[in-house]
């Protein structure tokens, strides 16, 4: 399972989620059996060639249509900021799933 998170830096334990427009890095996280297997950082989303299962965003105002077009599920944090907080909330199903307003 993979997650993509826009972050304010590429420091694994110091970065926090940021808006897509203001992020400086993308954290690409691979999970297996509830454990973080890898956390790689990319400067640009276009540099990621691997499959993305979920993208996690800071709010429902983010421009996420490219992800929806790519069939990537979009999750929204509540008040989680760090990668560890976000992953814990993901594993506990505490992130909101984006539902487009029709």
Coordinates of C-alpha atoms in Angstrom, one line a residue, residues 48-90:
X48 CA 7.1 9.5 -9.0
X49 CA 6.7 6.6 -11.4
X50 CA 5.3 4.0 -8.9
X51 CA 1.6 3.4 -8.3
X52 CA 0.0 5.6 -5.7
X53 CA -2.9 4.1 -3.7
X54 CA -3.8 7.2 -1.7
X55 CA -2.9 10.9 -1.6
X56 CA -3.4 12.6 1.8
X57 CA -4.2 16.3 1.7
X58 CA -4.5 19.1 4.3
X59 CA -8.2 20.0 3.4
X60 CA -11.0 19.6 0.9
X61 CA -10.1 22.8 -0.9
X62 CA -6.9 21.3 -2.4
X63 CA -6.8 20.8 -6.2
X64 CA -7.0 17.0 -6.3
X65 CA -8.7 16.4 -9.6
X66 CA -5.5 15.0 -11.3
X67 CA -5.4 12.4 -8.6
X68 CA -9.1 11.5 -9.0
X69 CA -8.5 11.3 -12.8
X70 CA -5.7 8.8 -12.1
X71 CA -8.1 6.7 -9.9
X72 CA -6.1 7.6 -6.7
X73 CA -8.1 7.8 -3.5
X74 CA -7.9 11.1 -1.7
X75 CA -7.9 11.3 2.1
X76 CA -8.1 14.4 4.2
X77 CA -6.4 14.9 7.5
X78 CA -8.3 16.2 10.5
X79 CA -5.6 17.7 12.7
X80 CA -2.7 15.3 12.0
X81 CA 0.5 17.0 10.9
X82 CA 3.5 14.7 11.0
X83 CA 4.0 11.6 8.9
X84 CA 3.7 9.3 11.9
X85 CA 0.4 11.0 13.0
X86 CA -1.0 10.7 9.5
X87 CA 0.0 7.0 9.1
X88 CA -1.4 6.2 12.6
X89 CA -4.7 7.9 11.6
X90 CA -4.7 6.1 8.3

